[in-house]
CSV table of C-alpha atoms in Angstrom, one decimal:
chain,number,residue,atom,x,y,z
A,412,UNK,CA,22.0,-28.0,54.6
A,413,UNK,CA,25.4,-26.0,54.8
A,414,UNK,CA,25.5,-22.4,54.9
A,415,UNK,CA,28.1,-22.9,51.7
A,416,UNK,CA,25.1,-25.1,49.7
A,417,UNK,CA,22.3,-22.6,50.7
A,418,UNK,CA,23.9,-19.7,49.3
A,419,UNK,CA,24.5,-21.5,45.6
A,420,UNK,CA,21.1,-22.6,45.9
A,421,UNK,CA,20.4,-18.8,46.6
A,422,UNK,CA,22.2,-17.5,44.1
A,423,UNK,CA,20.9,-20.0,41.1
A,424,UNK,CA,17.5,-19.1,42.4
A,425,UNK,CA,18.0,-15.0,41.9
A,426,UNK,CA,20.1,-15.6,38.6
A,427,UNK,CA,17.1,-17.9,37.3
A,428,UNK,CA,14.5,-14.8,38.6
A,429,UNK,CA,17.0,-12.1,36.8
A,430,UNK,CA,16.8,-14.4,33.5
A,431,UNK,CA,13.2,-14.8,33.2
A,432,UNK,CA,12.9,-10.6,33.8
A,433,UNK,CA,15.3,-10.2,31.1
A,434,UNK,CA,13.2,-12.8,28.7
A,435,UNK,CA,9.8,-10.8,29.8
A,436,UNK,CA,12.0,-7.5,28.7
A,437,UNK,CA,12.9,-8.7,25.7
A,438,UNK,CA,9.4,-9.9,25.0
A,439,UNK,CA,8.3,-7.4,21.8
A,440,UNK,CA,4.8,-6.0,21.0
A,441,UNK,CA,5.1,-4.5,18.0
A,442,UNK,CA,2.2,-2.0,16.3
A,443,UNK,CA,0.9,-2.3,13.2
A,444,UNK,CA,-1.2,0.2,11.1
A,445,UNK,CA,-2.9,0.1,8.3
A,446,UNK,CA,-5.6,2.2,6.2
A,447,UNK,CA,-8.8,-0.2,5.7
A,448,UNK,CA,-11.5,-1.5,8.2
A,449,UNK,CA,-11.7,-4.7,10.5
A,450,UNK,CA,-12.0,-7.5,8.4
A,451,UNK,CA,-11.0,-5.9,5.1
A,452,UNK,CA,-9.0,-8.1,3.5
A,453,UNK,CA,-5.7,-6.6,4.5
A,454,UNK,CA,-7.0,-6.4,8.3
A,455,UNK,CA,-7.3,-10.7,7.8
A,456,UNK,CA,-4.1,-10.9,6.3
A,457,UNK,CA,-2.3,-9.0,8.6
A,458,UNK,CA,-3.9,-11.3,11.5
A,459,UNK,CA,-2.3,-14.6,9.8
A,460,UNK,CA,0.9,-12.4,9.3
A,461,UNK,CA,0.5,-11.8,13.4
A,462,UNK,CA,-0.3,-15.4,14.3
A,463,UNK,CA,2.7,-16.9,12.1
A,464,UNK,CA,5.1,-14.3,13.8
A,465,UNK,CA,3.9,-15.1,16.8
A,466,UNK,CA,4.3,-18.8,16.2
A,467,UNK,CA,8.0,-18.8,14.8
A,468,UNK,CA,9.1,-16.6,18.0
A,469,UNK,CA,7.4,-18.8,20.8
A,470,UNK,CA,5.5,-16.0,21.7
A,471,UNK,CA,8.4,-13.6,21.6
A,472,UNK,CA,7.4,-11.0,19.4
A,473,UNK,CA,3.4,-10.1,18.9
A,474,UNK,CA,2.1,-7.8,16.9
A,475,UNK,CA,-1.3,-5.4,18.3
A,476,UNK,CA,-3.5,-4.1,14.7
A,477,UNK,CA,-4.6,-1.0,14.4
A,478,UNK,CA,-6.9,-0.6,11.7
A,479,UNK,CA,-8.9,1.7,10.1
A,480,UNK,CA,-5.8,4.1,10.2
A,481,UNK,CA,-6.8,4.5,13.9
A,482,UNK,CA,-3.0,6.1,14.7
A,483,UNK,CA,-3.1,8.7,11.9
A,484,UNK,CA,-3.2,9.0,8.2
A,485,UNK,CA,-0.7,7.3,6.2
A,486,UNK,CA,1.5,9.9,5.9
A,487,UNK,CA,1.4,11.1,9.9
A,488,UNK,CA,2.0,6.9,10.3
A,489,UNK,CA,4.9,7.3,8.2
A,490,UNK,CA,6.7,9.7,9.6
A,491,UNK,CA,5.9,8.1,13.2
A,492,UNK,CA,7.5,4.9,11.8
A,493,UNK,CA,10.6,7.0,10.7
A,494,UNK,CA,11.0,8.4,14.2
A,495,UNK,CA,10.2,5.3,16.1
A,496,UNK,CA,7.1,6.3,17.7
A,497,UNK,CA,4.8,3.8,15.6
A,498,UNK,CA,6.4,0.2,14.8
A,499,UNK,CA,5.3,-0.9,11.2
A,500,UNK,CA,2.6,-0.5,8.5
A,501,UNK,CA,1.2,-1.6,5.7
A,502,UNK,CA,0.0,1.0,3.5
A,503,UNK,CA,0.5,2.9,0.4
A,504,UNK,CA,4.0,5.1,0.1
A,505,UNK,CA,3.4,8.9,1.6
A,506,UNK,CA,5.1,11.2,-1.4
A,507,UNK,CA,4.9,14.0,1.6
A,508,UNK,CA,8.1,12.8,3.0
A,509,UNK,CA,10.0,12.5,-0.7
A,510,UNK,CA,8.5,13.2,-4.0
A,511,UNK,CA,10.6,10.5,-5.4
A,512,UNK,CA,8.1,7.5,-3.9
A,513,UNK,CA,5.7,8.9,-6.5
A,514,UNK,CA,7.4,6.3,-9.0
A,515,UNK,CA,5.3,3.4,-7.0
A,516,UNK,CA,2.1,5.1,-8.5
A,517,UNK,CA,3.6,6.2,-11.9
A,518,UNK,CA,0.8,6.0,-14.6
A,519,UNK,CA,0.2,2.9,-17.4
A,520,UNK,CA,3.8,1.4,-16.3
A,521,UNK,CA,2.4,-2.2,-15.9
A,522,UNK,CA,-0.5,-3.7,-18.7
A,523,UNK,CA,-0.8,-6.7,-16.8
A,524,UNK,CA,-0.7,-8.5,-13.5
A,525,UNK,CA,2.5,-10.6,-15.2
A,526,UNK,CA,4.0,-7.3,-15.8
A,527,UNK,CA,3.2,-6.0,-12.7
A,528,UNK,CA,5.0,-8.8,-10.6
A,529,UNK,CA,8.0,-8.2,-12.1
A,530,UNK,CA,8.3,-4.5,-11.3
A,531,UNK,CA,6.6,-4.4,-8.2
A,532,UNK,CA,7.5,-7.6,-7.0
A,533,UNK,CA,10.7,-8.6,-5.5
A,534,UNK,CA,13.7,-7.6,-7.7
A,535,UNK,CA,11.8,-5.5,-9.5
A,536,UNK,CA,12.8,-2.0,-10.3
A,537,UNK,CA,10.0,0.1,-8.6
A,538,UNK,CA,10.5,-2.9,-5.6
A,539,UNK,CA,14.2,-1.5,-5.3
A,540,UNK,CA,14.0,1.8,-5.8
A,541,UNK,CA,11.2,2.1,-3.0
A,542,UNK,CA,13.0,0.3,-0.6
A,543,UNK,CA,16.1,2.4,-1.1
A,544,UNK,CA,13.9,5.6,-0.6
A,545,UNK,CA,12.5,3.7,2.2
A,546,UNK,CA,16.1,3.6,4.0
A,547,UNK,CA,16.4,7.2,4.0
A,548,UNK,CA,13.9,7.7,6.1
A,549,UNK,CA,15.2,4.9,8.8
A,550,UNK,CA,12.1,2.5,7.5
A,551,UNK,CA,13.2,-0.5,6.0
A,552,UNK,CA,10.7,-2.6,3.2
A,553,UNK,CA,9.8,-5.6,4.4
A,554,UNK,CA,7.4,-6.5,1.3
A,555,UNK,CA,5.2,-4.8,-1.4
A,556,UNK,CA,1.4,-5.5,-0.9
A,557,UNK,CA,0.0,-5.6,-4.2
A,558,UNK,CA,-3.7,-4.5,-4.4
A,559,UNK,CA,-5.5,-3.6,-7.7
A,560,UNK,CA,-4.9,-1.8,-10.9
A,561,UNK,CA,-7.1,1.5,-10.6
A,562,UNK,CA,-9.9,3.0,-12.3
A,563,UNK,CA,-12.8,5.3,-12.5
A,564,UNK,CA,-15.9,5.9,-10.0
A,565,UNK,CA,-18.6,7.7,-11.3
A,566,UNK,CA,-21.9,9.0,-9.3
A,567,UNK,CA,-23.5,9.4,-13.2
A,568,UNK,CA,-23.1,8.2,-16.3
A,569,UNK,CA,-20.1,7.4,-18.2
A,570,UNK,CA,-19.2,9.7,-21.1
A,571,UNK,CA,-17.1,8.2,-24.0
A,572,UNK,CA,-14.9,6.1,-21.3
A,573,UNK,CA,-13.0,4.4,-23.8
A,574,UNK,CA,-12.0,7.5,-25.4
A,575,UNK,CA,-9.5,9.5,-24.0
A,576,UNK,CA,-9.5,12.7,-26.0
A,577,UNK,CA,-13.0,13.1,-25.5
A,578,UNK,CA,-13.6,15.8,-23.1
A,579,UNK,CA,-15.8,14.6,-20.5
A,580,UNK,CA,-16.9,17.5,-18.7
A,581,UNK,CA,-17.5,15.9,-15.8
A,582,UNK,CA,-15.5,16.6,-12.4
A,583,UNK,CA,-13.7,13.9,-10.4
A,584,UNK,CA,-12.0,14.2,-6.8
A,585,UNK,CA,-8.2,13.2,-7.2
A,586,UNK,CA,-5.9,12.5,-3.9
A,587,UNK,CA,-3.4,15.4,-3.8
A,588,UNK,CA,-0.8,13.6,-5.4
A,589,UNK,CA,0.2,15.4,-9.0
A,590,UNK,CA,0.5,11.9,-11.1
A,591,UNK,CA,-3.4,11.6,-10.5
A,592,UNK,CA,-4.2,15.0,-10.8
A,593,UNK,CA,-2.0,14.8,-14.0
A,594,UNK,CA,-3.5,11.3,-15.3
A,595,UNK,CA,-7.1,12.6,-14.7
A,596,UNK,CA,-6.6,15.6,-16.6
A,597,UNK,CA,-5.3,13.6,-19.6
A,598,UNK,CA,-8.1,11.5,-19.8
A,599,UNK,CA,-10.8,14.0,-20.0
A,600,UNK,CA,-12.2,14.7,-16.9
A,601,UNK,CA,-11.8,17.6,-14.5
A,602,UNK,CA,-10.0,16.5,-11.4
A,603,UNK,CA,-10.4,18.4,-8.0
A,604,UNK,CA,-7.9,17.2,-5.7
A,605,UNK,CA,-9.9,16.9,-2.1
A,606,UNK,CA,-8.7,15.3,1.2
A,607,UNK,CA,-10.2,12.0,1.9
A,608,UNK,CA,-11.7,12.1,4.7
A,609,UNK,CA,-14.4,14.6,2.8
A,610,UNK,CA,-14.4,12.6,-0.8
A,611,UNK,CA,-17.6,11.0,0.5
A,612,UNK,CA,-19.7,13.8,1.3
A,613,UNK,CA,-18.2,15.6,-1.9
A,614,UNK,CA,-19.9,13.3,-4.3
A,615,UNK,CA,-22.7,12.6,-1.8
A,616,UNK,CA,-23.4,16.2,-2.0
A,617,UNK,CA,-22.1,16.6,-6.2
A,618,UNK,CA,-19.3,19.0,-5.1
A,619,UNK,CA,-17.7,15.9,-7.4
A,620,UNK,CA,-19.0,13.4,-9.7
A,621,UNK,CA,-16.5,10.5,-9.1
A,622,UNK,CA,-13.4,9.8,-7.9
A,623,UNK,CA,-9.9,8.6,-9.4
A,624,UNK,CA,-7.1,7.1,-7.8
A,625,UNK,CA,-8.5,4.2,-6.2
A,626,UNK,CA,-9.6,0.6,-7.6
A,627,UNK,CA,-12.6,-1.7,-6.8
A,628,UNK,CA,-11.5,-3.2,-3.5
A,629,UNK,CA,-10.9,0.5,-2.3
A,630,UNK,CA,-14.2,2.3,-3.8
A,631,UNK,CA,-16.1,-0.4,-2.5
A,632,UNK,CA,-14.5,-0.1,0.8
A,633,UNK,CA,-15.8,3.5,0.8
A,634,UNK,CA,-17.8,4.4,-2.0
A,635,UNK,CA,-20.0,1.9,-3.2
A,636,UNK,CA,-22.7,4.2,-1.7
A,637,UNK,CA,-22.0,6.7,-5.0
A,638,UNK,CA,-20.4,4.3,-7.3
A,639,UNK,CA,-23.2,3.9,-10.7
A,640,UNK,CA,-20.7,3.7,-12.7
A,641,UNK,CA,-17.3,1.8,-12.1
A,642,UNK,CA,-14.5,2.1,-14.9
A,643,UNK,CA,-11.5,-0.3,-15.0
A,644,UNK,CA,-8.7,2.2,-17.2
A,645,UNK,CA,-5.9,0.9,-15.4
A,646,UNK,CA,-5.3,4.3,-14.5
A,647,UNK,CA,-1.8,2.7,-11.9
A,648,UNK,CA,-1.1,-0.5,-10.5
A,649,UNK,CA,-1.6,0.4,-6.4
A,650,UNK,CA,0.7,-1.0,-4.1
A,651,UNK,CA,1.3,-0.9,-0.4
A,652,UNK,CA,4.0,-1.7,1.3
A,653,UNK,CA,5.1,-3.7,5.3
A,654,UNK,CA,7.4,-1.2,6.6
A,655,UNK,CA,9.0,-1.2,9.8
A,656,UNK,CA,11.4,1.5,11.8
A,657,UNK,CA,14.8,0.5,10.8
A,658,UNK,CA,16.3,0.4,15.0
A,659,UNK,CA,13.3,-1.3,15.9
A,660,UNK,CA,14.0,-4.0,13.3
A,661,UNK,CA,17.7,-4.1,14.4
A,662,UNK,CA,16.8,-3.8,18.3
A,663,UNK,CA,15.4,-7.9,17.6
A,664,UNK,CA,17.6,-10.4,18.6
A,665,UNK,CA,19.4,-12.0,15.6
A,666,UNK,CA,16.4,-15.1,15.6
A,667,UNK,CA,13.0,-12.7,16.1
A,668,UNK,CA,14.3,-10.5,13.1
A,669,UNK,CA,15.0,-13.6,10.5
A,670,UNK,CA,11.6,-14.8,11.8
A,671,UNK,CA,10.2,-11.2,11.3
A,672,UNK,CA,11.6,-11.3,7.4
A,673,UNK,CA,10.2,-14.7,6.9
A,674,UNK,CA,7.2,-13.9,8.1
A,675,UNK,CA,7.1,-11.1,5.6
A,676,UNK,CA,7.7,-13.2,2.6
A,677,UNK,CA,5.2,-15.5,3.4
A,678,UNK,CA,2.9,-12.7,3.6
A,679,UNK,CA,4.1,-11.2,0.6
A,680,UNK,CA,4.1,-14.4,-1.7
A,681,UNK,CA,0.6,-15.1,-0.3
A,682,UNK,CA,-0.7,-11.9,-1.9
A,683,UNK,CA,0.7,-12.0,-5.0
A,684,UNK,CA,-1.0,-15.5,-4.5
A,685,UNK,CA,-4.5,-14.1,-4.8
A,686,UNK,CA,-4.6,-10.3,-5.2
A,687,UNK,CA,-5.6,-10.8,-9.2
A,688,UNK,CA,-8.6,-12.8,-8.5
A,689,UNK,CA,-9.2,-10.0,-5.2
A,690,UNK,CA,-9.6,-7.4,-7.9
A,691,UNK,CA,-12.3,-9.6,-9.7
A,692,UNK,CA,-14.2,-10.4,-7.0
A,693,UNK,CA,-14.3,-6.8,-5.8
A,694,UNK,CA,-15.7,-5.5,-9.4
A,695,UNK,CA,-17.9,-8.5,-9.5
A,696,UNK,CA,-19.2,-6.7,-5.6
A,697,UNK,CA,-19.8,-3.8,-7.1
A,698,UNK,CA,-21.9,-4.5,-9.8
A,699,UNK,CA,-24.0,-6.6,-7.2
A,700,UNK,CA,-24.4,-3.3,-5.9
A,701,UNK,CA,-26.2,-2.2,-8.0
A,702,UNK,CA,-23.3,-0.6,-10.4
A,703,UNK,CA,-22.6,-0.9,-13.9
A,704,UNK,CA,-19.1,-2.0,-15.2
A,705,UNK,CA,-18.0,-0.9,-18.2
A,706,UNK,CA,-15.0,-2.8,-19.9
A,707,UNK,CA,-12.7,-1.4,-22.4
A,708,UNK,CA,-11.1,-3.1,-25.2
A,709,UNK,CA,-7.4,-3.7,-25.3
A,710,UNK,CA,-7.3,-1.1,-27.8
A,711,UNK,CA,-9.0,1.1,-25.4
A,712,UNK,CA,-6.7,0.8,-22.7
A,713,UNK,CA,-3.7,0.8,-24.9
A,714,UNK,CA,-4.7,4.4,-26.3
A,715,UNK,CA,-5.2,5.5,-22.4
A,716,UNK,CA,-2.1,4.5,-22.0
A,717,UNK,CA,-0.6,5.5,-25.0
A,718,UNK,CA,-1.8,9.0,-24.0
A,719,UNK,CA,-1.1,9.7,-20.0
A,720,UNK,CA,2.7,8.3,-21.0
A,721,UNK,CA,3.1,10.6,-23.7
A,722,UNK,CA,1.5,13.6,-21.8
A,723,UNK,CA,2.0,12.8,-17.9
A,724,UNK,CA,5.1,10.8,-17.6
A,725,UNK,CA,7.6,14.1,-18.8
A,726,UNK,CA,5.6,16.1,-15.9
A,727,UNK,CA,6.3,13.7,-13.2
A,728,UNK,CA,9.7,13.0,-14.0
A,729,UNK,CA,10.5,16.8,-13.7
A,730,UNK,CA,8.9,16.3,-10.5
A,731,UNK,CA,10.5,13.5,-9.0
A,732,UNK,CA,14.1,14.3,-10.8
A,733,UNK,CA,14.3,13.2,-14.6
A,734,UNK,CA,17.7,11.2,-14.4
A,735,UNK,CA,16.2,9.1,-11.1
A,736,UNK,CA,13.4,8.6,-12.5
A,737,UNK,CA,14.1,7.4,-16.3
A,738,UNK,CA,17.0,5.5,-14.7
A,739,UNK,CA,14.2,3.5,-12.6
A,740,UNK,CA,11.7,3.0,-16.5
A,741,UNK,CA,15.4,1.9,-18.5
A,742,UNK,CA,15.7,-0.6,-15.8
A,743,UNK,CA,11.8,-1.9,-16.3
A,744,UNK,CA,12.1,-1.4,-20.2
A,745,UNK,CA,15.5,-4.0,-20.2
């Protein structure tokens, strides 16, 4: 062998070595948070989300779960994801960071799962607007998650539940979020915003004698213990939402990120796919468990909703900015 054919051979030898360093370095593990235990529904979905990424990029970019909300809160993961420190999420909108993302829980906006689809889905006008609040931040929206409509959780008895000018003297634990606070007020019963993390041992202990703000997958998740009574008002449709930082997203090569977004549609279309007959089989689970459901007419529901939008909808647009936020219901009313 020459000396002039051992050096290409060299040389093609330590380019080839330098190439497969830079495809290790370019190799992505991407984390993932979300709010619910292993094997919750969302924990599963998010694996065949992971699987099928990992699939389309040959192995390229992976994706590591952390459930449980094992890296914070959802609001401390949101403003991680803003800054970069924590990749993606799925997981309800944080109103912390801007009171505006309040519009993805506004009260009695959708009546029905058709409804609901088109203003949450993609297109929609509460789909849009949280996306574009979503960019401020440096996240971008990779798909809405759509979960339950929510009701009431009572540790007693139900007191007129279909009527919502009866004053129900009983007291409920509300997330610290004012459209719950607001919407629990309206419909009779005395709401106590707590943290969650001590929800449990409130009505464990009858600091509280429900809970609002959730729906049946989440107060089975973590309150089936003290659920008797389980009322579906369709107090807000509750969505979450795959986020990722907006530099990681762009830091992908121009395939991993169109395999990323695919990946995301699939995941998204899938739940819209299934998330009615979810709720269903999570009320069914509860009453299994020994509570009672109590179903309201339509004309029920339509005077609960008749009232929260007449009293709670002018309060929350002050709060989130009134032209914003009536621009957002025009574009759902049209």
């Amino acid at each position: 062998m020459t000396l002039n054919n051992f050096n290409k051979i060299f040389t093609a030898s330590l380019m080839a070595g330098v190439l497969g360093m830079t495809a290790v370095a370019e190799a992505k593990t991407l984390k993932i948070s979300h709010i619910r235990p292993q094997g919750a529904n969302i924990d599963l979905e998010i694996k065949d989300f992971a699987a099928s990424l990992k699939t389309a990029t040959d192995g390229d970019v992976k994706v590591k779960i952390y459930a449980a909300s094992a890296l914070g809160d959802y609001t401390t993961v949101q403003e991680r994801i803003s800054i970069g420190a924590i990749d993606m999420a799925v997981q309800p909108a944080a109103t912390a960071a801007s009171r505006k993302m309040q519009i993805s829980a506004f009260p009695y906006v959708a009546e029905n799962w058709a409804q609901a689809k088109e203003i949450y889905g993609p297109g929609g006008a509460i789909y849009d607007a949280m996306k574009g609040l979503y960019a401020k931040q440096d996240i971008t929206m990779l798909a809405a998650y759509p979960v339950y409509f929510g009701g009431v959780a009572l540790n007693t008895k139900a007191v007129s539940p279909g009527n919502p000018d009866v004053d129900k003297g009983i007291k409920v634990r509300v997330p610290g979020i004012k459209s719950f606070q607001l919407t629990s007020d309206s419909l009779g019963y005395i709401s106590s915003p707590i943290p969650f993390s001590e929800a449990f041992t409130a009505v464990q202990t009858g600091v509280v004698d429900g809970v609002v703000g959730s729906g049946a997958e989440g107060y089975y998740a973590s309150f089936r213990d003290v659920t008797k009574t389980y009322i579906p008002v369709n107090t807000h449709f509750e969505v979450w939402y795959m986020i990722v930082n907006s530099e990681t997203l762009a830091d992908l090569d121009k395939k991993d990120r169109k395999a990323l977004e695919m990946a995301a549609v699939e995941f998204e279309t899938k739940r819209w796919g299934k998330a009615e007959a979810d709720q269903a089989a999570y009320e069914q689970k509860l009453a299994d468990n020994g509570a009672t459901i109590i179903k309201l007419s339509d004309e029920e529901l339509a005077a609960a909703a008749a009232k929260v939008r007449k009293e709670v909808w002018p309060q929350i647009l002050s709060d989130v900015g009134k032209d914003w936020g009536q621009g957002v219901l025009d574009k759902i009313a049209n």
